[in-house]
Short mmCIF file of C-alpha atoms and ligand atoms in Angstrom, two decimals:
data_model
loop_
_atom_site.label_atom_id
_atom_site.label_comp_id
_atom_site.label_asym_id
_atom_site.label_seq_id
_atom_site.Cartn_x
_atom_site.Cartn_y
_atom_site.Cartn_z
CA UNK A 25 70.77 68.84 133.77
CA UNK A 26 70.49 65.72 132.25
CA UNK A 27 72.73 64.44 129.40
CA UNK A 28 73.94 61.13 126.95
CA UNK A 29 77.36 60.18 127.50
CA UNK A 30 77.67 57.65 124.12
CA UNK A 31 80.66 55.48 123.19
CA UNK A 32 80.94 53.96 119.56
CA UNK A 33 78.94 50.55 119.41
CA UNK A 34 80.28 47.90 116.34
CA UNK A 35 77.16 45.98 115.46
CA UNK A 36 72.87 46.15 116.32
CA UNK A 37 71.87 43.08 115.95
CA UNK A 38 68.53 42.99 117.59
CA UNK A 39 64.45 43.40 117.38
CA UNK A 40 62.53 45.83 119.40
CA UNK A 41 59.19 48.06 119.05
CA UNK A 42 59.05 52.57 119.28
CA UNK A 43 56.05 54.26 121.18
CA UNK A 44 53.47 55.06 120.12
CA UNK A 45 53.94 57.94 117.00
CA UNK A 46 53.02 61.21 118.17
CA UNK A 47 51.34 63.02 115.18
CA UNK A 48 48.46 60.01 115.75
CA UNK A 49 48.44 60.68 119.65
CA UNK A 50 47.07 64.37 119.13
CA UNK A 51 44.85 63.26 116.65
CA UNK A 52 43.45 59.97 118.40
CA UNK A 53 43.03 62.41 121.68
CA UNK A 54 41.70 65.46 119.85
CA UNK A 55 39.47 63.37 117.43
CA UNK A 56 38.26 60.83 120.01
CA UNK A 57 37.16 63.64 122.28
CA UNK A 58 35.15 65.38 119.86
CA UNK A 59 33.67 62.43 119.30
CA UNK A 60 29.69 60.34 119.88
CA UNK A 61 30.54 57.50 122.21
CA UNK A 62 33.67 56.36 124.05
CA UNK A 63 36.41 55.32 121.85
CA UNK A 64 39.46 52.82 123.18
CA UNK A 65 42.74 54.16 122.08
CA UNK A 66 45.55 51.56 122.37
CA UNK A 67 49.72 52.88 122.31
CA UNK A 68 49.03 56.10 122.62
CA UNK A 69 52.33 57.74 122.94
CA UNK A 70 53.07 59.31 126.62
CA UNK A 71 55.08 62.07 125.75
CA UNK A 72 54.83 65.54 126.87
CA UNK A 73 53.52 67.12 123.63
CA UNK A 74 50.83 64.16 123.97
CA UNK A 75 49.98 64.29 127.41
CA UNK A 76 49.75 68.26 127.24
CA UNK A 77 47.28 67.29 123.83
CA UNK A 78 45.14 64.99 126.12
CA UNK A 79 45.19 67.42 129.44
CA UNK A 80 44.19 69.97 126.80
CA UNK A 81 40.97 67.74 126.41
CA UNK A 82 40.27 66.90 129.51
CA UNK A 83 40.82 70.98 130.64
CA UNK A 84 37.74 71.40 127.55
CA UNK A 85 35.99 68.40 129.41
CA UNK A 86 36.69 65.41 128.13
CA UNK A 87 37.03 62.26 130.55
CA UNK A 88 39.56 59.57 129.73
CA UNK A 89 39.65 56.67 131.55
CA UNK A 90 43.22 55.49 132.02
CA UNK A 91 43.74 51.82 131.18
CA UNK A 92 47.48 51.14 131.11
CA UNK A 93 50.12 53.32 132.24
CA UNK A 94 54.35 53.52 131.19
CA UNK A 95 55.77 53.57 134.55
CA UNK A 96 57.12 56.58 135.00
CA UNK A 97 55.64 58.13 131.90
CA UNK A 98 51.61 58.31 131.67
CA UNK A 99 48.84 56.97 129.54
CA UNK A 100 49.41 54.06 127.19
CA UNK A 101 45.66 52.66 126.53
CA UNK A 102 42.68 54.62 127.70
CA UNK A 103 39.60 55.20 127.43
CA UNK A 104 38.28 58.27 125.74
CA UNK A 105 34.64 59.58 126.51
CA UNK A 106 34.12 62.00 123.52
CA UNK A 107 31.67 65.45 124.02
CA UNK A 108 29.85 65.11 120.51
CA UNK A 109 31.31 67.94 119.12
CA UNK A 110 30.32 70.24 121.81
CA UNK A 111 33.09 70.98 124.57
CA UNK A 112 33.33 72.91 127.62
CA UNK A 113 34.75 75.95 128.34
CA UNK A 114 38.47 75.10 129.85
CA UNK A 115 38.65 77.36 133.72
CA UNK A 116 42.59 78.16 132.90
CA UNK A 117 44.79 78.64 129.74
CA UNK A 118 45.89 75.61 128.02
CA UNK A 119 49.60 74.43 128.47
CA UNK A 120 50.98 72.96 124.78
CA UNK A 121 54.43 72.64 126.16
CA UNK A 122 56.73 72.24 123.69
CA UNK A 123 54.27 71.37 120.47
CA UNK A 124 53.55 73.22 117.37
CA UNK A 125 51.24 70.63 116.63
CA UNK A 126 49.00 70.25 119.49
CA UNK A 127 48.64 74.40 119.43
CA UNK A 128 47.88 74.62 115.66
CA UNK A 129 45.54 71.87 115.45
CA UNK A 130 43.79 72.69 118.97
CA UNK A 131 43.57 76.28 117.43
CA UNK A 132 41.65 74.73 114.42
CA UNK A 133 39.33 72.82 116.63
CA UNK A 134 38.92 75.22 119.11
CA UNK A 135 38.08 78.72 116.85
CA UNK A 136 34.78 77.37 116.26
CA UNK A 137 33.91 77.04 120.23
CA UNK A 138 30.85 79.12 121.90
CA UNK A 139 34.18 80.23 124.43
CA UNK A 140 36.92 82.23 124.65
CA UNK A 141 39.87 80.19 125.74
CA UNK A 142 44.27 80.54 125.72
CA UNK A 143 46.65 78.41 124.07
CA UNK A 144 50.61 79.41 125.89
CA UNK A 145 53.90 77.29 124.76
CA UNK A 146 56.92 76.90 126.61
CA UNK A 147 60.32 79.40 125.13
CA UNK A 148 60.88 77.66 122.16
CA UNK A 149 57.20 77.03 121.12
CA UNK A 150 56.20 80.72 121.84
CA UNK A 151 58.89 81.85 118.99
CA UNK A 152 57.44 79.72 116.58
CA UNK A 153 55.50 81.15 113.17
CA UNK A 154 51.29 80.77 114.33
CA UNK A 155 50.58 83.20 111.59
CA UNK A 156 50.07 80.32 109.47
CA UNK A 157 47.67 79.25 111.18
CA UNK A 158 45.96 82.57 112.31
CA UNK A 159 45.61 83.72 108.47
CA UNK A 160 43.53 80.40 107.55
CA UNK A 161 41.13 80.69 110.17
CA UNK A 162 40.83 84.29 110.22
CA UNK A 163 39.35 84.40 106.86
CA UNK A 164 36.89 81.19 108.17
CA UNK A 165 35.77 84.25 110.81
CA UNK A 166 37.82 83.20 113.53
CA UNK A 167 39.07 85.98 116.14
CA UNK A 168 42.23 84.70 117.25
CA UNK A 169 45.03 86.98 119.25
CA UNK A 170 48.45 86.31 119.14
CA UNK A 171 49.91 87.66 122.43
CA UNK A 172 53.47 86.74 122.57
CA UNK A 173 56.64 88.85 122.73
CA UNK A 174 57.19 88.22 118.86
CA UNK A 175 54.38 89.24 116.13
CA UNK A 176 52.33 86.10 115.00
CA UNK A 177 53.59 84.11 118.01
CA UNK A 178 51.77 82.04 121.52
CA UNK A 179 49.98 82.78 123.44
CA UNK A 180 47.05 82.97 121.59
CA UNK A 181 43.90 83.76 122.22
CA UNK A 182 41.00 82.14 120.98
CA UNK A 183 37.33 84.09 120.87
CA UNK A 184 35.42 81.16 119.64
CA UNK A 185 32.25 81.71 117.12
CA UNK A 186 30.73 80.17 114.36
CA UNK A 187 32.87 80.12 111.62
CA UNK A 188 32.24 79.96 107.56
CA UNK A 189 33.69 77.86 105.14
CA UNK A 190 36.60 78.37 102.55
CA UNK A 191 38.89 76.70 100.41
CA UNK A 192 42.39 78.24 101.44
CA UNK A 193 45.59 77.34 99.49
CA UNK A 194 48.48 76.59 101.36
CA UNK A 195 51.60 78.59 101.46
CA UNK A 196 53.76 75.92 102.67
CA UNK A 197 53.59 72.48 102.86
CA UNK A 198 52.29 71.88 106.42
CA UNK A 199 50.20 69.14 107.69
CA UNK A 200 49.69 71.12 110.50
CA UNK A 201 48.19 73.79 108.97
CA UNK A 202 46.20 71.62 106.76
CA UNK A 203 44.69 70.06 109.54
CA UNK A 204 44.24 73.16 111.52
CA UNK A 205 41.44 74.46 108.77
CA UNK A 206 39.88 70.52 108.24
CA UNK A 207 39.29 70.57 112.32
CA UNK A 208 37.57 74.10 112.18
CA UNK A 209 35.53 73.42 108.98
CA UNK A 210 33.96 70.35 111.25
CA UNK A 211 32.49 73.50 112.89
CA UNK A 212 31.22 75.05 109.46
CA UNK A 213 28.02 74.84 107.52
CA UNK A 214 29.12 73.55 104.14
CA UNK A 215 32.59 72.54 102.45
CA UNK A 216 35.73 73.64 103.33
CA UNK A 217 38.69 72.98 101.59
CA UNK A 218 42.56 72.53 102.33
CA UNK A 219 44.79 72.80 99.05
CA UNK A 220 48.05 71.97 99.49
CA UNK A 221 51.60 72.72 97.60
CA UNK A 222 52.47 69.18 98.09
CA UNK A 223 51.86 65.78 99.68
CA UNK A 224 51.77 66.44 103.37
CA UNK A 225 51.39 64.00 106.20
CA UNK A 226 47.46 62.48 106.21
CA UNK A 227 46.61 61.38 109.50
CA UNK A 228 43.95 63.58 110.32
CA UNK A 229 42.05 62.79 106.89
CA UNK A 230 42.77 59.05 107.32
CA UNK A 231 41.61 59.06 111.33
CA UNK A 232 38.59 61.12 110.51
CA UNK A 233 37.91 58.62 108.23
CA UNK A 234 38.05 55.94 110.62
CA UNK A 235 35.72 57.68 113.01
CA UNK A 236 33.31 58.01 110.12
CA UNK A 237 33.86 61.63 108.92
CA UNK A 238 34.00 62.00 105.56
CA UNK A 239 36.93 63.76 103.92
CA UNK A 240 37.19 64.11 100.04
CA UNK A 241 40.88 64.70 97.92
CA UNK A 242 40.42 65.88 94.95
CA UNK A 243 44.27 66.59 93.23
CA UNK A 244 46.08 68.44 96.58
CA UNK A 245 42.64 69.78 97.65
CA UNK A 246 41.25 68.17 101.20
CA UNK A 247 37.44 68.87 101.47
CA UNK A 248 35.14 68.19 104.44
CA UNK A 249 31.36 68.88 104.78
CA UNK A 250 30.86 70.61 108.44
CA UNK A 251 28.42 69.17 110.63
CA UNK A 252 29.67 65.37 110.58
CA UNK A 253 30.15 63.81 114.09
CA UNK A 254 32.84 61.54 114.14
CA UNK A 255 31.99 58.17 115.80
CA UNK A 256 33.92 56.43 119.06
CA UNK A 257 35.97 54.07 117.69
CA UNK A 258 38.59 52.15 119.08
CA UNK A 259 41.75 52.83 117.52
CA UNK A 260 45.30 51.25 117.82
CA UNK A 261 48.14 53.68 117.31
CA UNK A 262 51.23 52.13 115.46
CA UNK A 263 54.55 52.54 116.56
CA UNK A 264 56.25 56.31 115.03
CA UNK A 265 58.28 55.83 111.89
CA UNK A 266 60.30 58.89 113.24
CA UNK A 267 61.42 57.32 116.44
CA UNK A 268 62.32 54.39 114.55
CA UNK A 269 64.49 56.46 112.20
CA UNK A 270 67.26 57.02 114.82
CA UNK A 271 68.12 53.03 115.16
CA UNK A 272 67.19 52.56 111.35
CA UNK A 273 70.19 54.82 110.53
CA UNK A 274 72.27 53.30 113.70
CA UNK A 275 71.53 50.00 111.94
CA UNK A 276 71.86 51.27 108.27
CA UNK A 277 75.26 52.77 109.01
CA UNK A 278 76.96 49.62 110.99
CA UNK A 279 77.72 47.34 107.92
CA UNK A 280 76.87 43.42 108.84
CA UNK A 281 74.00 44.51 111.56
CA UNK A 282 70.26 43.38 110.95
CA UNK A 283 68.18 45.13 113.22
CA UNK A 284 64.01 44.65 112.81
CA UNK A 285 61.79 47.15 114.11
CA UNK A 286 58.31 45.97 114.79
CA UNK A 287 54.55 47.51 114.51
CA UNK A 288 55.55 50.61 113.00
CA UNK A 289 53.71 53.03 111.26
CA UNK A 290 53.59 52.52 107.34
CA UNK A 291 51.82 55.48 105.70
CA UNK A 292 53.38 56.10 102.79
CA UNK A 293 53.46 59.95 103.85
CA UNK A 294 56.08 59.23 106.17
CA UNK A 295 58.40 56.52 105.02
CA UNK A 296 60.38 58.54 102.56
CA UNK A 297 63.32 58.36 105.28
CA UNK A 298 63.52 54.55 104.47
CA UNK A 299 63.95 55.57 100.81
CA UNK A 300 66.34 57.69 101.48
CA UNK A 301 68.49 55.30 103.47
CA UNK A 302 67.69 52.62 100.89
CA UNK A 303 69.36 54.88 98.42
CA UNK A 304 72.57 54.96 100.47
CA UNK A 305 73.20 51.94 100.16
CA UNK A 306 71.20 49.61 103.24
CA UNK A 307 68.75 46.85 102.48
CA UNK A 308 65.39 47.81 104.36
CA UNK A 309 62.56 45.16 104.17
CA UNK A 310 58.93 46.12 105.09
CA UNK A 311 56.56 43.93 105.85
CA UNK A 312 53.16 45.13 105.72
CA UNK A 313 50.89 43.31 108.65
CA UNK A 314 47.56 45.51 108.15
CA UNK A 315 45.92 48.81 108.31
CA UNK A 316 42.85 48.04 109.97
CA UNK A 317 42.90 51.55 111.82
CA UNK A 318 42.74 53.33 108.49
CA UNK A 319 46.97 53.14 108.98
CA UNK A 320 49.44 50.31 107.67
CA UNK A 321 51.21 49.42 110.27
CA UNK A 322 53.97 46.42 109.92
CA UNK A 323 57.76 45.79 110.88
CA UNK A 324 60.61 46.66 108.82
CA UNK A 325 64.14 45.15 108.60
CA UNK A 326 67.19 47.23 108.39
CA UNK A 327 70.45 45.27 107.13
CA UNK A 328 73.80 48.06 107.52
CA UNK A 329 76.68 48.59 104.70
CA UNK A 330 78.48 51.26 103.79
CA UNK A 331 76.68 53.87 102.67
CA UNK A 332 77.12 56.66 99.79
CA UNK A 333 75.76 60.12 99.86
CA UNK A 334 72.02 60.94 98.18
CA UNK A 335 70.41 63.98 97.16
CA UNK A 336 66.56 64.57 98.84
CA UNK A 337 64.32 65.30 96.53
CA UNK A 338 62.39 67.91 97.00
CA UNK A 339 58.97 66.34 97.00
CA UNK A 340 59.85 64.11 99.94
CA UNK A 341 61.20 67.39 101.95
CA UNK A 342 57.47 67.35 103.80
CA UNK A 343 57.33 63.60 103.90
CA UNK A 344 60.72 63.28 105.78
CA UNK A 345 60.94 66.95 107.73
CA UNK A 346 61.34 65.56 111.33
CA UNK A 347 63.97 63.15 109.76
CA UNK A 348 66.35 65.56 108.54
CA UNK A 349 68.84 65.68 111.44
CA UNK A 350 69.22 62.02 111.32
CA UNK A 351 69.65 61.78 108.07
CA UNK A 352 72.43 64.52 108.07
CA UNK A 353 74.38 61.99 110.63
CA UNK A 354 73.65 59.23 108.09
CA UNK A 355 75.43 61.48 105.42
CA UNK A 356 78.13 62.57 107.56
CA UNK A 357 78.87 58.78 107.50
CA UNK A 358 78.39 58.10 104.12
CA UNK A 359 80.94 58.70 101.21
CA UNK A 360 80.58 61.03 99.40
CA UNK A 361 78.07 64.23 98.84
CA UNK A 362 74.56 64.28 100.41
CA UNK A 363 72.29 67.77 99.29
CA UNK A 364 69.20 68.81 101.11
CA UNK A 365 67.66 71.87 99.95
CA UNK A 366 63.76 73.30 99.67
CA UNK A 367 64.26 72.34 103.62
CA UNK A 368 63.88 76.25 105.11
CA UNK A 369 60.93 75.05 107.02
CA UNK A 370 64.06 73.14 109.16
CA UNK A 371 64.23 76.82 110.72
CA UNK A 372 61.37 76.88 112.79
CA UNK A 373 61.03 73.71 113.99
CA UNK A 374 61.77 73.44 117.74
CA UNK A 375 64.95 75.02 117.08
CA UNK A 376 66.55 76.61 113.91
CA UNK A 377 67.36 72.27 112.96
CA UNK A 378 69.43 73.53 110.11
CA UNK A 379 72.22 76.00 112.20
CA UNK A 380 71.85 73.23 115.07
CA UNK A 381 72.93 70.22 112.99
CA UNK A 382 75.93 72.44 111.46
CA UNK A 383 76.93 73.39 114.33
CA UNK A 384 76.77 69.98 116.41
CA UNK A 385 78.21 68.06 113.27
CA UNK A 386 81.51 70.61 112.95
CA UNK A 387 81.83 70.12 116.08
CA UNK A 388 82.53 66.28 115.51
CA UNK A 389 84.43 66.76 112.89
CA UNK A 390 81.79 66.56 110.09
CA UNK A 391 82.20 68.64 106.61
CA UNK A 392 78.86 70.46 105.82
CA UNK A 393 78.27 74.05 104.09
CA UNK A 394 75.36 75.57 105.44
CA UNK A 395 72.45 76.92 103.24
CA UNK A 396 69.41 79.28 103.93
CA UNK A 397 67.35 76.34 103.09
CA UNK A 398 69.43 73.44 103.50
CA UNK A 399 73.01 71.77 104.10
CA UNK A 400 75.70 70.14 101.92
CA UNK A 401 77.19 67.56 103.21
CA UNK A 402 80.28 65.74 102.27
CA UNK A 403 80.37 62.29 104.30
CA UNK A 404 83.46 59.84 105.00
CA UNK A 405 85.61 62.19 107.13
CA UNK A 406 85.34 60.27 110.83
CA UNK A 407 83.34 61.62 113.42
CA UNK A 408 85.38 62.29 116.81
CA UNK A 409 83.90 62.88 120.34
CA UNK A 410 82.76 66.23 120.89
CA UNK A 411 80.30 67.98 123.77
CA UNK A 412 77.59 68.85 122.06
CA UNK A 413 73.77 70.61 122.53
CA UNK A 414 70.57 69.89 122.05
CA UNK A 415 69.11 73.49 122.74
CA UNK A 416 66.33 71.72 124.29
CA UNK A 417 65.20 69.81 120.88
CA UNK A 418 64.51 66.33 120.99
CA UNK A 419 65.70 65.82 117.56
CA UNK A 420 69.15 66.97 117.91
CA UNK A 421 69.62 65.20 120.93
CA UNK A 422 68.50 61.88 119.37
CA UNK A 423 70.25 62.40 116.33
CA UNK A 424 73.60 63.29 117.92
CA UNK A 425 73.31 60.73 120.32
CA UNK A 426 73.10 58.06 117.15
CA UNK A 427 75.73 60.58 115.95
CA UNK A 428 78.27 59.09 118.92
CA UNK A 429 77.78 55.79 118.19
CA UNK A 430 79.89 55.98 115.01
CA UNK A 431 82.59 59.05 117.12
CA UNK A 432 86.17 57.98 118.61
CA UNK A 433 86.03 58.98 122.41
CA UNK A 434 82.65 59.88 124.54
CA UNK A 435 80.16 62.18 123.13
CA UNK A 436 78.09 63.87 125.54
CA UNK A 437 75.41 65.29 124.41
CA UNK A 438 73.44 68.13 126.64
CA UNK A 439 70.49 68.55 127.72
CA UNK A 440 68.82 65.81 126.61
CA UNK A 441 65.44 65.46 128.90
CA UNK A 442 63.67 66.86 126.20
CA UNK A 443 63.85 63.29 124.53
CA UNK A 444 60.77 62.94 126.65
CA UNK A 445 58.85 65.08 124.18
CA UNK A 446 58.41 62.72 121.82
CA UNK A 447 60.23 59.33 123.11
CA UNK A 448 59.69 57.85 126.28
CA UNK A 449 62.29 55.26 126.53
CA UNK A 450 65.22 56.35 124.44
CA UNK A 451 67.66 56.42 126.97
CA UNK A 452 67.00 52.91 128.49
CA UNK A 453 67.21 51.94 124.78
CA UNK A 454 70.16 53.58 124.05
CA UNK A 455 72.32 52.83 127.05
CA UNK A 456 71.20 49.41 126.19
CA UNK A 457 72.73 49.43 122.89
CA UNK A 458 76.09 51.42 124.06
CA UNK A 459 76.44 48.54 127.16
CA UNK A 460 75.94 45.76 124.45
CA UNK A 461 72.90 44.38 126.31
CA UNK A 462 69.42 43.16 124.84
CA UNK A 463 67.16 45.81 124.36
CA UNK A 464 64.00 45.79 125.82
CA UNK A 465 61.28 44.17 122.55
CA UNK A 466 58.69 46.36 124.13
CA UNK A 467 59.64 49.69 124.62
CA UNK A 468 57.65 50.11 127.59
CA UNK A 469 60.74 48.32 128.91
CA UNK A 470 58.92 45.69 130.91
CA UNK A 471 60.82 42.14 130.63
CA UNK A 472 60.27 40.42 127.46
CA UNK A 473 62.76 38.52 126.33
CA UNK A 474 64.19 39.10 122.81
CA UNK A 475 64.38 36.03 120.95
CA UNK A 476 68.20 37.13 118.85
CA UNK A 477 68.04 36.96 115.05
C1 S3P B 529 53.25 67.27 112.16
C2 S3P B 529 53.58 67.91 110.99
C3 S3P B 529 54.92 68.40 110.67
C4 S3P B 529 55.99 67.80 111.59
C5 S3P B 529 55.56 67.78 113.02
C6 S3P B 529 54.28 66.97 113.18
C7 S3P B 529 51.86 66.85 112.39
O1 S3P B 529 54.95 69.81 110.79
O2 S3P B 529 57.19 68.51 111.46
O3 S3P B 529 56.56 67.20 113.84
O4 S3P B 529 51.63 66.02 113.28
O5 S3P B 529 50.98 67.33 111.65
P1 S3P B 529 54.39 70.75 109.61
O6 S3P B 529 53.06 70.27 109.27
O7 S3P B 529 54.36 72.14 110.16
O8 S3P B 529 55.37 70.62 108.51
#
């Protein structure tokens, strides 16, 4: 099985780019296929969960050309040959791997289908809560089984019909359930409305928007009018704020470094991490190049010092969910006291991310008192090697690998292919920062040479 073996590292002092980000890649491949004409989607990330998103397409007919590949990986540009709205009935049951998101929001674009089709997970994503999602569309008409081992979990299966329109308030704050109803009411005649407890992640609002779609926010509620085609586009996906939080806490944490991460993904519903680590103390920069796509997209510059605990607010708990391990790291290096609480939705991620980062930060000697819905932790005691797991969740591993850059000794961290869920490249980046040598600008690792700051 594979694994990180990570020694402490004294300064990042260097520019690079992170794929593609992954909540845009299911969109882009979902969106794009439903669309009227072919659409050209450029850094589209090849992760599993993305991949599994765009075979899930193809399975409901949907041809992609492939344009550029990631050696080793899959798909980087392609092109996209979208089915109007009207696709074909897949000939096996869908694989979603490891995602919550590609099964919740192919749920909410598939319950409105003239066929009957089955959405299965791997272990971790068939214990995971799809009531949520179930309950929304249900009352739109929607016949959906849930046919795992646990009540309300994968595999599900979809009876597709014509559904009706509601306006269904949110129980939690979930972009993925939000964008679960806005895909099905595509499929409705009249409005249907999303209303939210708080700001969640926009993507699928801001890319239907691109492709033409109208969406209307009125307060927290999302409205779209069914029967709108979306129209091929081409569409560039920017680089995923939450890959680039591991190295923006490496850098944050390393007082003197200056790292600058290029082409990322701006939307203000997903930068609260660089507030965060603003607040403890590092100087971030962000410099906004555009947001042609519907998306700002532009580089940001991360300058270390020593950093001081924060309290998370708990209006950027949704904006700054995936984030959450990392940021415990950053706080277990930080003086002082750092809260997070109103986080219980940490608990069924792809694992139970609040009892993993307890347990994987004891084990390095971190202080931290564990909550129901969150962690307290009190930084500045010195991290020492330690084995530690990811229980198969890309997160941890990522986050405790950034974790033993800052430990005495070698960390090893287990299990860590599951990186490849949602970054493709890590581990050639990572090495590359333990061994002291240039990291790769692009990350699809083929030679450019990195100018140094
Ligand atoms: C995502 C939304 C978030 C996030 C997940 C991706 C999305 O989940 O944790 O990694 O792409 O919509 P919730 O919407 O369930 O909070």
């Amino acid at each position: 099985m594979s694994e990180f073996r990570v020694r402490p590292i004294s300064s990042l002092n260097t520019s690079f780019a992170v794929p593609g980000d992954k909540s845009m890649s299911h969109r882009a491949a979902m969106i794009a296929g439903l669309a009227d004409g072919v659409s050209e989607i450029r850094n589209f990330l090849p992760s599993e969960d993305c991949l599994n998103t765009l075979a899930a397409m193809q399975a409901c007919g949907v041809e992609v050309e492939v344009l550029e590949e990631m050696p080793g990986f899959g798909p980087v540009t392609m092109r996209i040959h979208g089915r109007n709205m009207q696709l074909g009935t897949p000939s096996a049951p869908i694989d979603c791997g490891n995602s919550g998101t590609g099964m919740r929001l192919l749920a909410g674009l598939l319950a409105g289908q003239n066929f009957t089709c089955e959405l299965f997970g791997d272990e971790s994503l068939s214990g995971r809560p799809m009531g949520r999602i179930i309950d929304p569309l249900a009352s739109m008409g929607a016949e959906i089984e849930a046919l795992g081992a646990k009540p309300g979990c994968a595999p599900l299966r979809i009876h597709g019909k014509k559904l009706n329109p509601v306006r269904y308030e949110l129980p939690v704050a979930s972009a993925q359930v939000k964008s679960a109803v806005i895909l099905a009411g595509m499929f409705c005649d009249g409005v249907t409305t999303a209303v939210q407890p708080a700001d969640t992640r926009d993507h699928t609002e801001r890319m239907l928007g691109s492709f033409g779609v109208k969406v209307t926010r009125d307060g927290q509620a999302i409205s779209i009018e069914g029967g709108q085609v979306p129209l091929a586009r081409d569409f560039r996906v920017p680089g995923d704020i939450s890959s680039a939080a591991f190295w923006v806490v490496a850098a944050a944490a390393i007082p003197g470094s200056r790292l600058v991460i290029t082409n990322v993904g701006l939307n203000p519903t997903r930068t609260a991490v660089l507030d965060v680590v603003e607040r403890m103390g590092a100087k971030i920069t962000r410099t906004l190049h555009s947001a042609d796509d519907g998306e700002p997209i532009g580089d940001i510059e991360i300058c270390g010092a020593e950093l001081t605990g924060t309290e998370l607010y708990k209006d950027e708990i949704p904006n700054l969910i995936d984030e959450i391990p990392v940021i415990a790291v950053a706080a277990a290096l930080a003086k002082g006291k750092t809260i997070i609480r109103n986080a219980k939705e940490l608990r069924v991620k792809e694992t139970d991310r609040i009892s993993t980062v307890v347990a994987n930060l004891r084990a390095m000697g971190g202080v931290i008192e564990e909550f129901e819905d969150g962690m307290e932790i009190e930084g500045g005691h010195p991290l020492h090697a330690a084995s530690v797991e990811s229980h198969g969740d890309h997160r941890i591993a990522m986050a405790f690998a950034i974790a033993g850059l800052f430990a005495t000794g070698e960390t090893i961290v287990g299990n860590t292919a599951c990186v490849n869920t949602s970054y493709p490249g890590f581990s050639r980046q990572l090495e590359a920062a333990i061994s002291g040598s240039v990291i790769p600008a692009d990350y699809a690792l083929e030679v450019i040479p990195v100018a140094p700051l």
